[in-house]
């Protein structure tokens, strides 16, 4: 690649230098967010660009995003991926900058001045709204917050959850998050005693009066968003009766078509069929019940007599339209309603990303508008893309997929960055302050950040505290305490 | 601590361990035993034993403690409610496991034949070819009993293994390039199929690399890494579960 260069004296030398397809300075990259999307991107960027330096911003003192605060405590094998992420973090070209928040402590503009490339990987920390009456009643919570609560996320402490005033919970949604929530509510607490579940959650679950959980979906068993592993697991829990109505298992030609195209849905449907047969023959000895309710859309959340707390959910029966649009059949209301009494409602209809000043945002889809990870400009601008800005993970694709999906997503974004460098749409001809510039900025604002080594101190302390209780770790939940532990021994 | 014989109905599939003696675990009454050694920062480590899928309880236990990739591991004792592994020299002699949340114990015992390290080195290997998404090939030698995932890592083949072989992800997805080799592999267990459901670029001959264990009949097998070219358009994107 040839470039015209201003400095005439070194003109020939600079020309020759630019002749090879490399940027002149090592890339300084900032990734915002330390979950799987961020770490897979860091890993692949450092492999692709041998000199690149990666800084990773994380607003919490602890890294790993939903691997730490989303994956259920009884799924420890899913968390093993932090080993790989820790190896990435151990690279001397990588620095974690924890306890620093985009928007609050640094702005998008700050980052653009400090780095050649900024990749936004901060996921989805909000919820899709139902948009129905009664959503603000006491006892109605988002499943996301419930998950944060039992996983010891600092923001989960805000949740005022009462598991003692009712024996029935309704969960709206039938994805894996909904199943996680149901399972944690219904699982014998002995099963959770050795896990990394937050102490306050374990205590509350021990006192919980919840015995019956309804998982409500607008569509049928063929369309259920959960996956075979999770469904198989919940069907196998000792002491739990699972109910699936045979009538809900009737399939249409469109359903058969959907199952032909998607083997996950086919295998999930087969598990529901097995569950229906089992619930017919199962003894009624078991104390706890899980009911899968299909073809019901929530139309309103109803108060109980005190008008403050939730008392039930009004559900409208639905049917499926039958044509497949974008690979999906749509549920349509039939005008027939029924009520389901309950004292706790968890909304599990999808996460949603938050917008940040300085970045375009698609309010409808809840993502940063992008093409293969390149952040798109507002239409008013001259150029199609925001130079140097990229997005990966849920913030790019929407809140779907598993941890491994981010691996593929990261590859796509890294490919885009590489292409842009090659075509000169992205350059590193000018050196940028990078890490030291960010340090200076943080020092000026008196913001103390945590490194990956600081996280290791928190990590070791959690494991140590866990050992005293026979748990694999005892999570430190409050941010202040995490910072205290990290600061105790400064190497 | 007393040991009870392992009910062979309880065992479903085998994932060869990192030990040379793993093939011995399969002798006798046990159909296939499953053991995957690993250690993780989240504190779970050791041999994971699966029981039959479709049984009335969920049976996965995380047991004992060992170092990932090492062929020897230390004897460690755990509280009665979990488990421990006792090992003599380089061979697994017995394993006590606790069913997660059930406190049921089962154990199996290895035959008394021990395989010394010397024999390990003289063990047979098979030839395996990995083909990456660009079509570049890498031919490696894999000892009998080793998984393709482990072999890939030992030979710098870029095959991810996020869950380190515990059937909790699909990042070690490989495509068996020849049908006749695919037929030679034992059927995937439900747990593997559950993960394959979610694998990117799934094909008719897809398997998880951590579940494909080298045996003599697989000599010459060719495994392709799935192509990672796909447009993740948000528009019209069919939501995948998480």
XYZ file of C-alpha atoms in Angstrom:
733
model
C 0.000 0.000 0.000
C 1.452 3.286 -1.071
C 0.800 6.482 0.809
C 1.654 9.998 0.010
C 3.613 11.410 2.881
C 4.147 14.971 3.889
C 7.692 14.853 5.172
C 9.694 15.166 1.987
C 13.055 14.299 3.483
C 12.017 10.828 4.476
C 9.617 10.476 1.628
C 11.165 7.493 -0.033
C 11.750 5.690 3.229
C 8.213 6.260 4.364
C 6.913 5.099 0.999
C 8.860 1.896 1.238
C 7.693 1.441 4.783
C 4.096 1.716 3.778
C 4.649 -0.600 0.892
C 4.241 -3.611 3.068
C 0.713 -4.204 4.172
C 1.261 -3.343 7.808
C 0.235 -0.321 9.855
C 3.111 1.722 11.080
C 2.408 1.627 14.775
C 1.262 -1.330 16.823
C -2.486 -1.224 17.187
C -3.817 0.093 20.448
C -7.208 -1.415 21.004
C -9.761 -0.806 23.708
C -12.489 -3.354 24.308
C -15.375 -2.206 26.472
C -16.748 -5.172 28.389
C -15.059 -8.248 29.831
C -17.570 -10.962 29.057
C -17.103 -13.749 26.484
C -17.550 -11.372 23.550
C -14.802 -9.094 24.850
C -12.405 -11.898 25.701
C -12.832 -13.849 22.472
C -12.263 -10.596 20.590
C -9.142 -9.827 22.636
C -7.823 -13.333 22.035
C -8.350 -13.240 18.294
C -7.057 -9.681 17.898
C -3.832 -10.502 19.709
C -3.389 -13.624 17.594
C -4.105 -11.790 14.358
C -1.947 -8.755 15.110
C 1.242 -9.825 16.787
C 2.096 -6.365 18.104
C -1.365 -5.212 19.063
C -2.005 -4.136 22.621
C -5.427 -4.681 24.100
C -6.950 -2.842 27.028
C -10.239 -4.109 28.377
C -12.597 -1.842 30.291
C -15.000 -3.347 32.798
C -17.336 -1.350 35.018
C -17.277 -3.924 37.799
C -14.192 -4.855 39.812
C -14.720 -8.445 38.636
C -14.418 -9.583 34.997
C -16.140 -12.241 32.859
C -19.579 -10.731 32.496
C -22.418 -13.223 32.402
C -20.095 -16.177 32.878
C -19.840 -14.965 36.464
C -23.233 -13.357 36.881
C -25.483 -15.172 34.420
C -24.575 -18.846 34.308
C -26.520 -20.646 37.034
C -24.647 -21.841 40.157
C -25.545 -25.459 39.421
C -23.862 -25.236 35.995
C -20.235 -24.954 37.053
C -18.927 -26.742 33.961
C -20.155 -23.870 31.811
C -17.934 -21.510 33.791
C -14.768 -23.441 32.963
C -14.281 -21.057 30.050
C -12.867 -18.480 32.496
C -9.673 -20.541 32.433
C -9.217 -19.721 28.791
C -10.087 -16.086 29.370
C -7.576 -15.934 32.208
C -4.878 -17.221 29.880
C -5.736 -14.405 27.468
C -5.547 -11.936 30.349
C -2.111 -13.235 31.316
C -0.604 -11.942 28.068
C 1.725 -8.985 28.512
C -0.072 -7.295 25.643
C -3.315 -7.339 27.604
C -4.472 -5.137 30.460
C -7.757 -5.317 32.285
C -8.990 -1.963 33.536
C -11.675 -2.846 36.030
C -13.975 -0.588 38.022
C -14.078 1.912 35.165
C -17.384 2.669 33.514
C -17.999 3.903 29.978
C -20.280 6.900 30.158
C -19.564 7.612 33.806
C -15.751 7.585 34.024
C -14.697 7.766 30.391
C -16.572 8.840 27.300
C -16.639 7.380 23.820
C -14.779 10.470 22.628
C -12.052 9.934 25.223
C -11.541 6.387 23.999
C -11.435 7.411 20.341
C -8.591 9.789 21.119
C -6.674 7.243 23.148
C -6.953 4.178 20.913
C -6.796 3.227 17.236
C -9.681 0.815 17.613
C -12.517 0.676 20.114
C -14.683 -2.423 20.290
C -17.912 -2.239 22.265
C -18.745 -5.509 23.979
C -20.841 -4.404 26.903
C -23.735 -6.735 26.252
C -27.295 -6.207 27.364
C -28.089 -5.023 30.863
C -31.710 -4.128 30.438
C -34.970 -5.913 29.614
C -37.533 -6.092 26.902
C -40.737 -4.678 28.290
C -44.042 -6.512 28.177
C -45.905 -3.253 27.832
C -48.922 -4.487 29.773
C -50.808 -3.202 32.759
C -49.537 -4.213 36.190
C -45.880 -4.569 35.288
C -44.985 -2.257 38.140
C -46.818 -4.187 40.864
C -44.777 -5.453 43.793
C -43.609 -8.970 43.231
C -43.052 -8.516 39.498
C -39.376 -8.724 38.602
C -37.222 -9.252 35.573
C -35.600 -12.662 35.394
C -32.345 -10.876 34.609
C -32.426 -9.199 38.023
C -33.377 -12.462 39.705
C -30.367 -14.123 38.076
C -28.118 -11.260 39.180
C -29.535 -11.654 42.662
C -28.763 -15.339 43.087
C -25.441 -14.980 41.333
C -24.230 -12.261 43.652
C -23.974 -9.433 41.120
C -23.556 -6.150 43.036
C -26.577 -4.655 41.233
C -28.667 -7.680 42.203
C -28.676 -6.510 45.803
C -31.231 -3.883 44.806
C -33.827 -6.588 44.275
C -36.506 -6.736 46.954
C -37.572 -10.300 46.498
C -40.164 -11.954 48.718
C -40.217 -15.709 48.358
C -42.227 -16.282 51.503
C -45.559 -14.665 50.745
C -46.624 -17.095 48.033
C -46.389 -20.702 46.953
C -46.889 -19.986 43.247
C -44.637 -18.204 40.793
C -45.318 -17.460 37.150
C -42.390 -17.071 34.784
C -43.202 -15.423 31.472
C -40.957 -16.946 28.824
C -39.597 -20.415 28.184
C -35.991 -19.795 27.242
C -32.985 -21.099 29.134
C -33.008 -18.107 31.457
C -36.616 -18.907 32.381
C -35.658 -22.524 32.997
C -32.695 -21.455 35.117
C -34.986 -19.277 37.235
C -37.536 -22.089 37.644
C -34.853 -24.569 38.527
C -33.267 -22.359 41.162
C -36.693 -21.721 42.681
C -37.601 -25.409 42.767
C -34.341 -27.235 43.278
C -33.767 -28.740 46.744
C -31.493 -26.246 48.476
C -29.127 -29.069 49.489
C -28.212 -29.230 45.794
C -27.079 -25.633 45.926
C -25.155 -25.673 49.170
C -21.766 -26.373 47.625
C -22.153 -24.122 44.612
C -21.114 -20.503 44.241
C -24.653 -19.246 44.776
C -24.745 -15.981 46.723
C -25.210 -16.510 50.428
C -28.188 -14.165 50.727
C -29.920 -16.069 47.937
C -29.333 -19.457 49.510
C -30.732 -18.166 52.800
C -33.821 -16.757 51.074
C -34.357 -19.938 49.068
C -34.215 -22.009 52.249
C -37.068 -19.915 53.641
C -38.914 -19.846 50.340
C -42.538 -21.009 50.249
C -42.608 -21.327 46.468
C -43.744 -24.828 45.510
C -45.364 -24.349 42.122
C -43.895 -22.636 39.096
C -45.623 -21.974 35.770
C -43.477 -21.385 32.695
C -45.696 -19.518 30.252
C -44.995 -19.231 26.519
C -46.963 -17.534 23.769
C -46.340 -20.316 21.338
C -46.056 -24.096 21.437
C -43.507 -26.736 22.435
C -42.038 -26.682 18.934
C -41.218 -22.991 19.285
C -39.985 -23.041 22.883
C -36.701 -21.189 23.150
C -35.081 -23.487 25.683
C -32.556 -26.124 24.642
C -32.430 -29.876 25.158
C -29.728 -29.889 27.834
C -31.609 -27.530 30.142
C -34.962 -29.163 29.528
C -33.558 -32.626 30.128
C -32.023 -31.395 33.348
C -35.201 -29.878 34.726
C -37.200 -32.966 33.808
C -34.773 -35.014 35.859
C -34.899 -33.132 39.124
C -35.776 -35.389 42.028
C -38.954 -34.548 43.843
C -40.292 -32.349 41.065
C -43.439 -33.139 39.101
C -43.332 -31.663 35.628
C -46.604 -31.139 33.786
C -47.002 -30.866 30.032
C -50.475 -31.053 28.503
C -50.849 -33.629 25.761
C -53.176 -31.299 23.907
C -50.346 -28.792 23.507
C -48.259 -31.361 21.679
C -50.446 -31.489 18.571
C -48.356 -30.331 15.629
C -49.246 -28.665 12.367
C -47.482 -29.083 9.002
C -45.751 -25.767 9.651
C -44.497 -27.158 12.968
C -43.153 -30.246 11.211
C -41.392 -27.987 8.728
C -39.847 -25.966 11.567
C -38.591 -29.145 13.212
C -37.120 -30.406 9.972
C -35.101 -27.203 9.624
C -33.971 -27.015 13.222
C -32.828 -30.083 15.048
C -32.670 -28.306 18.409
C -36.396 -27.600 18.252
C -37.075 -31.156 17.144
C -35.200 -32.656 20.081
C -36.796 -30.224 22.530
C -40.229 -31.183 21.223
C -39.374 -34.865 21.719
C -38.423 -34.147 25.320
C -41.722 -32.357 25.909
C -43.498 -35.410 24.507
C -41.645 -37.649 26.931
C -42.496 -35.260 29.763
C -46.194 -35.342 28.880
C -46.253 -39.122 29.003
C -44.415 -39.099 32.298
C -46.739 -36.576 33.926
C -49.655 -38.862 33.209
C -48.084 -41.748 35.022
C -46.209 -39.912 37.773
C -47.310 -40.327 41.366
C -48.527 -37.244 43.169
C -46.093 -37.787 46.006
C -43.765 -35.011 45.013
C -43.937 -31.736 46.766
C -43.026 -29.387 43.997
C -44.581 -28.763 40.614
C -43.448 -27.266 37.350
C -46.085 -26.567 34.717
C -45.305 -25.749 31.105
C -48.109 -23.533 29.829
C -48.196 -23.090 26.064
C -50.173 -20.863 23.712
C -50.808 -18.173 26.314
C -49.811 -14.507 26.009
C -49.880 -12.275 29.114
C -52.387 -9.460 28.638
C -52.222 -7.928 32.128
C -50.690 -8.517 35.519
C -53.388 -8.371 38.165
C -53.117 -7.001 41.672
C -54.217 -8.901 44.702
C -56.618 -7.430 47.261
C -54.120 -4.953 48.678
C -53.780 -3.420 45.202
C -50.026 -3.212 45.677
C -48.776 -6.750 45.293
C -49.287 -9.019 42.329
C -52.150 -11.489 42.646
C -52.196 -13.135 39.263
C -51.682 -12.914 35.528
C -54.340 -12.586 32.857
C -53.466 -14.774 29.883
C -54.916 -14.716 26.389
C -55.094 -17.984 24.497
C -53.179 -17.871 21.223
C -52.939 -19.850 18.016
C -50.118 -19.974 15.548
C -50.676 -18.355 12.209
C -49.123 -21.165 10.294
C -46.955 -19.344 7.801
C -43.309 -19.086 8.578
C -41.894 -15.570 8.509
C -38.157 -15.225 9.095
C -38.190 -18.859 10.140
C -40.862 -18.270 12.759
C -44.563 -18.775 13.110
C -46.381 -15.905 14.816
C -48.771 -16.219 17.749
C -52.121 -14.525 17.354
C -54.594 -13.776 20.170
C -57.977 -15.532 20.099
C -59.829 -13.216 22.475
C -60.243 -15.970 25.057
C -58.795 -15.104 28.454
C -58.030 -16.935 31.637
C -56.394 -16.043 34.928
C -53.505 -17.662 36.681
C -53.214 -16.812 40.391
C -49.724 -16.219 41.751
C -47.694 -14.095 44.150
C -44.514 -13.741 42.132
C -43.946 -12.965 38.474
C -40.625 -13.138 36.669
C -40.401 -11.648 33.205
C -38.023 -13.626 31.034
C -38.826 -12.406 27.539
C -35.384 -11.221 26.545
C -32.551 -8.951 27.524
C -31.948 -5.589 25.919
C -28.866 -3.434 25.534
C -28.527 0.043 26.958
C -27.617 3.036 24.878
C -24.530 5.080 25.648
C -23.981 8.729 24.757
C -21.812 9.138 21.704
C -22.919 5.941 20.001
C -25.744 5.319 17.551
C -28.424 2.966 18.848
C -31.298 1.085 17.282
C -34.052 1.441 19.886
C -36.273 -1.085 18.215
C -33.763 -3.916 17.942
C -31.852 -2.856 21.025
C -28.422 -3.042 19.383
C -25.764 -0.723 18.023
C -26.411 -0.537 14.284
C -23.548 -2.251 12.525
C -22.426 -4.172 9.497
C -20.316 -7.203 10.308
C -19.288 -5.443 13.472
C -18.450 -2.046 11.965
C -20.485 0.629 13.732
C -22.743 2.391 11.251
C -22.904 6.138 11.073
C -26.120 8.096 11.379
C -27.573 8.639 7.950
C -26.783 12.341 8.035
C -23.057 11.707 7.967
C -20.872 11.462 4.872
C -19.221 8.157 5.561
C -21.043 4.908 6.091
C -19.074 3.758 9.123
C -17.799 5.334 12.292
C -14.062 5.048 11.816
C -12.348 2.906 14.404
C -15.532 1.832 16.166
C -16.668 -1.763 16.256
C -19.156 -3.816 18.181
C -19.263 -7.490 19.177
C -21.464 -9.887 21.105
C -25.031 -9.249 22.232
C -24.623 -5.548 21.582
C -24.005 -6.457 17.934
C -26.345 -9.389 17.355
C -29.018 -9.037 19.985
C -29.201 -11.081 23.202
C -29.167 -14.569 21.715
C -26.857 -17.508 21.421
C -24.567 -19.297 23.857
C -21.093 -18.436 25.119
C -19.523 -20.098 22.076
C -21.598 -18.012 19.684
C -19.430 -15.068 20.688
C -16.378 -16.901 19.441
C -17.768 -16.875 15.907
C -19.019 -13.316 16.333
C -15.557 -12.192 17.441
C -13.990 -13.809 14.382
C -16.283 -11.819 12.149
C -15.429 -8.527 13.835
C -11.693 -9.230 13.812
C -11.984 -10.015 10.113
C -13.724 -6.666 9.571
C -10.965 -4.857 11.455
C -8.312 -6.647 9.400
C -10.064 -5.809 6.142
C -10.444 -2.168 7.159
C -6.754 -1.945 7.967
C -5.863 -3.452 4.643
C -8.064 -1.063 2.740
C -6.925 1.966 4.653
C -10.340 2.598 6.206
C -8.624 2.103 9.509
C -5.109 3.255 10.132
C -2.483 3.317 12.815
C -0.133 5.719 11.081
C -0.365 7.986 14.054
C 0.653 6.793 17.423
C -1.945 7.116 20.151
C -1.561 7.315 23.918
C -3.282 3.976 24.569
C -2.878 2.526 28.046
C -0.743 5.314 29.476
C -3.099 7.932 28.153
C -5.993 6.195 29.835
C -4.059 5.926 33.105
C -3.409 9.651 32.992
C -7.044 10.394 32.350
C -8.121 8.185 35.238
C -5.529 9.680 37.548
C -6.723 13.182 36.696
C -10.202 12.123 37.715
C -8.911 10.287 40.802
C -10.449 7.038 39.612
C -8.710 3.951 40.868
C -8.942 1.019 38.530
C -8.303 -2.671 39.160
C -5.984 -4.864 37.156
C -6.376 -8.553 36.418
C -3.988 -9.299 39.269
C -6.338 -7.391 41.558
C -9.173 -9.616 40.363
C -7.022 -12.641 41.247
C -6.880 -11.395 44.826
C -10.661 -11.160 44.940
C -10.811 -14.571 43.277
C -8.483 -16.202 45.804
C -10.343 -14.630 48.706
C -13.675 -15.922 47.381
C -12.258 -19.414 47.034
C -10.763 -19.228 50.524
C -14.041 -18.130 52.056
C -15.814 -20.832 50.119
C -13.518 -23.524 51.469
C -14.578 -22.615 55.004
C -18.154 -23.399 54.075
C -17.665 -26.313 51.715
C -18.576 -24.178 48.728
C -16.521 -23.856 45.597
C -16.450 -20.148 46.268
C -18.204 -17.637 48.457
C -18.849 -14.646 46.237
C -18.089 -11.219 47.571
C -21.150 -9.318 46.492
C -20.696 -5.700 47.474
C -18.452 -3.610 45.279
C -16.956 -1.817 48.290
C -15.862 -5.111 49.782
C -14.413 -6.289 46.480
C -12.359 -3.096 46.230
C -11.230 -3.498 49.811
C -9.961 -7.013 49.180
C -8.224 -5.965 45.969
C -6.462 -3.123 47.696
C -5.287 -5.091 50.691
C -2.069 -6.293 49.220
C -0.850 -4.120 46.426
C 2.087 -5.777 44.777
C -14.000 -45.066 53.339
C -15.757 -48.021 51.824
C -16.160 -48.590 48.158
C -19.135 -49.996 46.365
C -18.951 -51.629 42.975
C -20.146 -49.466 40.168
C -23.365 -50.564 38.608
C -22.575 -50.865 34.975
C -25.963 -49.599 33.985
C -24.939 -46.333 35.456
C -22.211 -45.715 32.988
C -22.933 -44.379 29.578
C -20.081 -43.028 27.601
C -16.412 -42.830 27.882
C -14.231 -39.935 27.438
C -10.753 -41.191 27.767
C -8.849 -39.608 30.549
C -5.423 -38.224 30.292
C -3.995 -41.325 31.818
C -2.377 -44.117 29.978
C -4.469 -46.567 31.838
C -7.762 -45.255 30.572
C -8.312 -48.160 28.240
C -8.179 -50.452 31.202
C -11.142 -48.687 32.687
C -13.242 -50.126 29.966
C -12.495 -53.724 30.720
C -14.936 -56.012 32.318
C -18.456 -55.078 33.096
C -18.331 -51.455 32.288
C -19.676 -50.459 28.961
C -18.205 -47.090 28.655
C -17.023 -45.004 31.515
C -16.696 -41.340 31.354
C -13.899 -39.407 32.834
C -12.593 -36.073 31.911
C -9.812 -34.597 33.928
C -9.631 -30.900 34.271
C -9.105 -28.117 36.690
C -10.689 -24.763 36.609
C -10.494 -21.491 38.388
C -14.050 -21.734 39.484
C -12.946 -24.457 41.806
C -14.399 -27.461 40.112
C -11.849 -29.948 39.084
C -11.275 -33.545 38.530
C -12.945 -36.408 36.891
C -16.449 -35.950 35.730
C -18.551 -39.030 35.623
C -21.735 -39.268 33.683
C -24.499 -41.639 34.325
C -27.133 -42.847 31.971
C -29.100 -40.157 30.277
C -32.821 -40.413 30.662
C -32.538 -41.807 34.142
C -34.765 -40.286 36.700
C -32.032 -38.243 38.236
C -29.516 -35.942 36.833
C -26.198 -37.496 37.310
C -23.150 -35.482 36.899
C -20.599 -35.175 39.573
C -17.502 -33.144 39.761
C -15.027 -35.145 41.576
C -11.546 -35.244 42.870
C -8.799 -32.999 41.853
C -6.104 -33.212 39.298
C -4.091 -31.112 36.946
C -5.341 -30.630 33.444
C -3.260 -32.477 30.959
C -1.089 -34.194 33.465
C -0.951 -37.911 33.435
C -0.401 -38.253 37.099
C -2.472 -36.647 39.709
C -2.213 -36.244 43.383
C -4.176 -38.025 45.921
C -6.569 -35.694 47.567
C -9.297 -36.271 49.998
C -12.533 -34.427 50.086
C -15.368 -34.220 52.526
C -17.595 -37.272 52.472
C -20.266 -35.359 50.689
C -18.120 -34.903 47.635
C -15.497 -37.288 46.461
C -11.930 -38.242 46.097
C -9.669 -40.126 43.823
C -7.060 -42.481 44.980
C -4.303 -43.272 42.649
C -1.372 -45.525 42.730
C 1.576 -44.784 40.579
C 0.328 -43.780 37.164
C -2.917 -45.657 37.248
C -6.358 -44.887 38.345
C -7.224 -47.464 40.909
C -10.530 -46.333 42.188
C -12.797 -43.438 41.995
C -15.415 -42.400 44.398
C -17.987 -40.066 43.164
C -20.769 -38.072 44.645
C -23.789 -37.413 42.603
C -24.423 -33.726 42.482
C -26.951 -32.930 45.128
C -27.804 -36.547 45.775
C -25.033 -37.839 47.999
C -25.267 -41.127 46.267
C -21.935 -42.769 45.982
C -20.709 -45.086 43.377
C -17.299 -46.226 42.568
C -15.426 -48.280 40.120
C -12.211 -50.054 40.440
C -9.545 -50.451 37.950
C -7.987 -53.793 37.250
C -4.759 -54.347 39.067
C -2.684 -54.334 35.917
C -0.661 -51.247 35.843
C 0.811 -49.634 32.802
C 4.156 -48.097 33.390
C 5.321 -44.919 31.772
C 7.585 -46.896 29.523
C 4.650 -48.670 28.011
C 2.958 -45.317 27.513
C 5.691 -44.211 25.209
C 5.536 -47.349 23.143
C 1.772 -47.096 22.869
C 0.231 -47.013 19.452
C -0.658 -43.806 17.735
C -2.899 -43.050 14.800
C -2.570 -40.450 12.083
C -5.100 -37.650 12.125
C -5.395 -34.772 9.648
C -6.927 -31.485 10.729
C -8.161 -29.201 7.957
C -8.746 -25.587 8.947
C -11.315 -23.244 7.495
C -8.821 -22.013 4.901
C -8.209 -25.550 3.708
C -4.751 -25.820 5.253
C -3.923 -29.278 6.531
C -2.020 -30.393 9.565
C -1.135 -34.043 10.002
C -0.511 -35.190 13.536
C 0.030 -38.381 15.483
C -2.462 -39.072 18.229
C -1.936 -41.724 20.921
C -4.704 -44.283 21.287
C -7.063 -43.148 24.006
C -6.508 -39.430 23.562
C -9.346 -37.161 22.505
C -9.083 -35.098 19.337
C -9.443 -31.943 21.405
C -6.480 -32.792 23.551
C -4.476 -33.852 20.507
C -5.313 -30.563 18.802
C -4.112 -28.553 21.783
C -0.912 -30.556 22.042
C -0.184 -29.841 18.373
C -1.188 -26.185 18.163
C -4.261 -26.859 16.100
C -6.694 -24.031 16.733
C -9.566 -25.932 18.204
C -11.269 -24.179 21.063
C -12.374 -26.110 24.107
C -14.197 -23.612 26.248
C -15.572 -26.126 28.740
C -12.426 -28.261 28.567
C -14.239 -31.383 27.522
C -17.128 -31.416 29.963
C -19.896 -31.402 27.344
C -21.034 -27.917 28.243
C -20.227 -26.152 24.982
C -19.797 -26.799 21.278
C -16.573 -24.950 20.616
C -14.605 -28.110 19.798
C -16.978 -28.952 16.960
C -15.253 -30.889 14.163
C -16.578 -32.296 10.928
C -15.586 -35.839 10.050
C -14.752 -35.542 6.381
C -15.288 -39.135 5.357
C -18.532 -40.987 5.993
C -16.847 -44.328 6.590
C -14.788 -42.889 9.430
C -17.885 -41.245 10.841
C -19.585 -44.658 10.909
C -16.697 -46.083 12.931
C -17.370 -43.676 15.800
C -19.701 -44.748 18.585
C -23.044 -42.960 18.597
C -23.062 -39.619 20.374
C -24.709 -39.706 23.780
C -27.638 -37.386 24.452
C -25.378 -34.882 26.181
C -23.163 -34.585 23.111
C -26.166 -34.278 20.820
C -27.520 -31.528 23.068
C -24.347 -29.559 22.466
C -24.209 -30.378 18.759
C -27.722 -28.922 18.426
C -26.156 -25.531 19.072
C -22.961 -25.922 17.079
C -22.234 -23.411 14.376
C -22.158 -24.911 10.882
C -23.547 -28.285 11.939
C -23.336 -31.079 9.347
C -24.442 -34.703 9.085
C -20.990 -35.860 10.160
C -20.347 -33.350 12.910
C -18.964 -34.419 16.268
C -17.443 -32.768 19.298
C -13.674 -33.111 19.275
C -13.589 -33.911 22.977
C -15.756 -36.971 22.373
C -13.824 -38.455 19.477
C -11.296 -40.767 21.052
C -8.402 -42.188 19.078
C -8.622 -45.888 18.387
C -6.810 -47.985 15.766
C -9.778 -48.053 13.363
C -9.620 -44.267 13.075
C -6.131 -44.194 11.637
C -6.156 -41.744 8.742
C -9.238 -39.847 9.855
C -9.624 -36.321 8.494
C -11.331 -33.669 10.613
C -12.402 -30.286 9.303
C -12.768 -27.214 11.477
C -16.060 -25.486 10.718
C -15.892 -22.402 8.534
C -16.490 -19.248 10.492
C -17.847 -17.167 7.686
C -21.353 -16.037 8.252
C -23.178 -12.808 8.240
C -24.637 -12.143 11.631
C -27.304 -9.842 10.349
C -29.725 -8.757 13.064
C -32.437 -8.387 10.449
C -34.170 -11.615 9.794
C -31.926 -13.404 12.192
C -33.552 -16.466 13.668
C -32.988 -16.154 17.399
C -30.889 -18.873 18.912
C -31.515 -19.879 22.472
C -29.148 -19.073 25.281
